[in-house]
Amino acid sequence: MSKHVENTGADGITAPTCAMGYAFKAIEGKWKLPVMYVLSERGAARYNEIKRELGITNMMLTNTLRDLEEYGLVNRTQYNEVPPRVEYSLTDNGYAIIPALKEFEKWGQLLLDAKEGGAQD
């Protein structure tokens, strides 16, 4: 059962105890959800695989992966090999958002279909 803390204070969704606000903060930004989606599709991926798939800069990908790690959404596994190998994968908490992303994808398709339908009018 999930714990819901009712927030009636002036902070609203930005209050530290607001679960929705915390969730928004965990996935805010341009690249977090796309990175999580790529990892959900691949299972595990190396840095350059993610970078190639998304066309993201090194700095943005590094910062995004660090943020996702801090929120416990992504695992970083370093293998003791030569050359060094690092793989990223979603944690159980990271996978928990994937059903919502699949619904988001359906919604995006509805928008695309509506746009195409409107262009024909």
XYZ file of C-alpha atoms in Angstrom:
121
model
C 0.000 0.000 0.000
C 1.404 3.399 -0.916
C 1.764 6.125 1.637
C 0.020 9.350 0.733
C 0.896 12.464 2.640
C -1.763 15.104 2.194
C -0.135 18.430 1.667
C -2.195 21.445 2.564
C 0.758 23.774 3.062
C 1.749 26.698 0.896
C 4.446 24.648 -0.893
C 1.961 22.298 -2.571
C 3.651 20.061 -5.096
C 7.078 21.495 -4.274
C 6.890 20.418 -0.622
C 9.591 17.896 0.316
C 6.892 15.434 1.443
C 4.898 15.543 -1.813
C 5.363 12.237 -3.653
C 4.232 13.683 -7.005
C 6.684 16.570 -6.758
C 9.511 14.183 -5.854
C 8.626 11.962 -8.820
C 8.597 14.973 -11.163
C 12.006 16.018 -9.850
C 13.419 12.518 -10.386
C 12.511 12.544 -14.091
C 12.710 16.253 -14.908
C 14.816 17.414 -17.801
C 15.059 16.658 -21.489
C 17.053 13.424 -21.355
C 16.075 11.365 -18.293
C 13.005 9.684 -19.743
C 14.620 8.979 -23.140
C 17.643 7.403 -21.392
C 15.349 5.295 -19.222
C 13.361 4.207 -22.272
C 16.528 3.133 -24.122
C 17.668 1.145 -21.082
C 14.246 -0.487 -20.784
C 14.442 -1.612 -24.415
C 18.045 -2.851 -24.245
C 18.127 -4.242 -20.704
C 21.673 -2.959 -20.229
C 23.733 -0.646 -22.393
C 27.160 0.867 -22.529
C 27.678 4.609 -22.479
C 28.394 4.976 -26.210
C 25.389 2.835 -27.157
C 23.098 5.205 -25.279
C 24.890 8.215 -26.736
C 24.554 6.939 -30.317
C 20.901 6.042 -29.942
C 19.894 9.429 -28.527
C 22.372 11.811 -30.167
C 23.099 13.335 -26.751
C 26.302 15.172 -25.838
C 28.856 13.616 -23.488
C 28.243 16.194 -20.776
C 24.465 15.815 -20.875
C 24.607 12.023 -20.860
C 27.090 11.943 -17.994
C 24.988 14.343 -15.925
C 21.763 12.508 -16.755
C 23.171 9.108 -15.799
C 24.558 10.521 -12.531
C 21.189 12.076 -11.662
C 19.337 8.851 -12.437
C 21.842 6.937 -10.295
C 21.351 9.361 -7.388
C 17.582 8.795 -7.509
C 18.115 5.036 -7.574
C 16.654 4.609 -11.047
C 19.789 3.388 -12.847
C 22.543 0.940 -11.907
C 26.110 1.494 -13.038
C 28.114 -1.730 -13.274
C 31.865 -1.500 -13.826
C 33.655 -4.654 -14.963
C 37.305 -5.261 -14.128
C 38.452 -5.785 -17.681
C 40.972 -4.249 -20.023
C 39.795 -2.011 -21.550
C 37.382 -1.073 -18.759
C 33.718 -1.783 -19.446
C 30.788 -0.021 -17.795
C 27.143 -0.899 -18.352
C 24.015 0.924 -17.273
C 20.678 -0.701 -16.511
C 17.419 0.207 -14.830
C 16.802 -0.657 -11.206
C 13.463 -2.090 -10.100
C 12.362 1.472 -9.291
C 13.493 2.540 -12.755
C 11.468 -0.217 -14.390
C 8.420 0.823 -12.359
C 7.859 3.866 -14.601
C 8.017 1.924 -17.872
C 4.274 1.073 -17.973
C 3.555 4.802 -17.687
C 6.022 5.470 -20.534
C 4.242 2.870 -22.682
C 0.970 4.742 -22.069
C 2.770 8.004 -22.888
C 3.849 6.413 -26.186
C 0.213 5.553 -26.987
C -0.781 9.126 -26.224
C 2.001 10.372 -28.517
C 0.641 8.161 -31.294
C -2.816 9.668 -30.778
C -1.289 13.130 -31.162
C 0.576 12.096 -34.320
C -2.565 10.545 -35.784
C -4.569 13.694 -35.010
C -1.869 15.857 -36.577
C -1.843 13.725 -39.738
C -5.647 13.723 -39.839
C -5.723 17.504 -39.443
C -3.189 17.951 -42.249
C -5.542 16.151 -44.659
C -8.455 18.546 -43.980
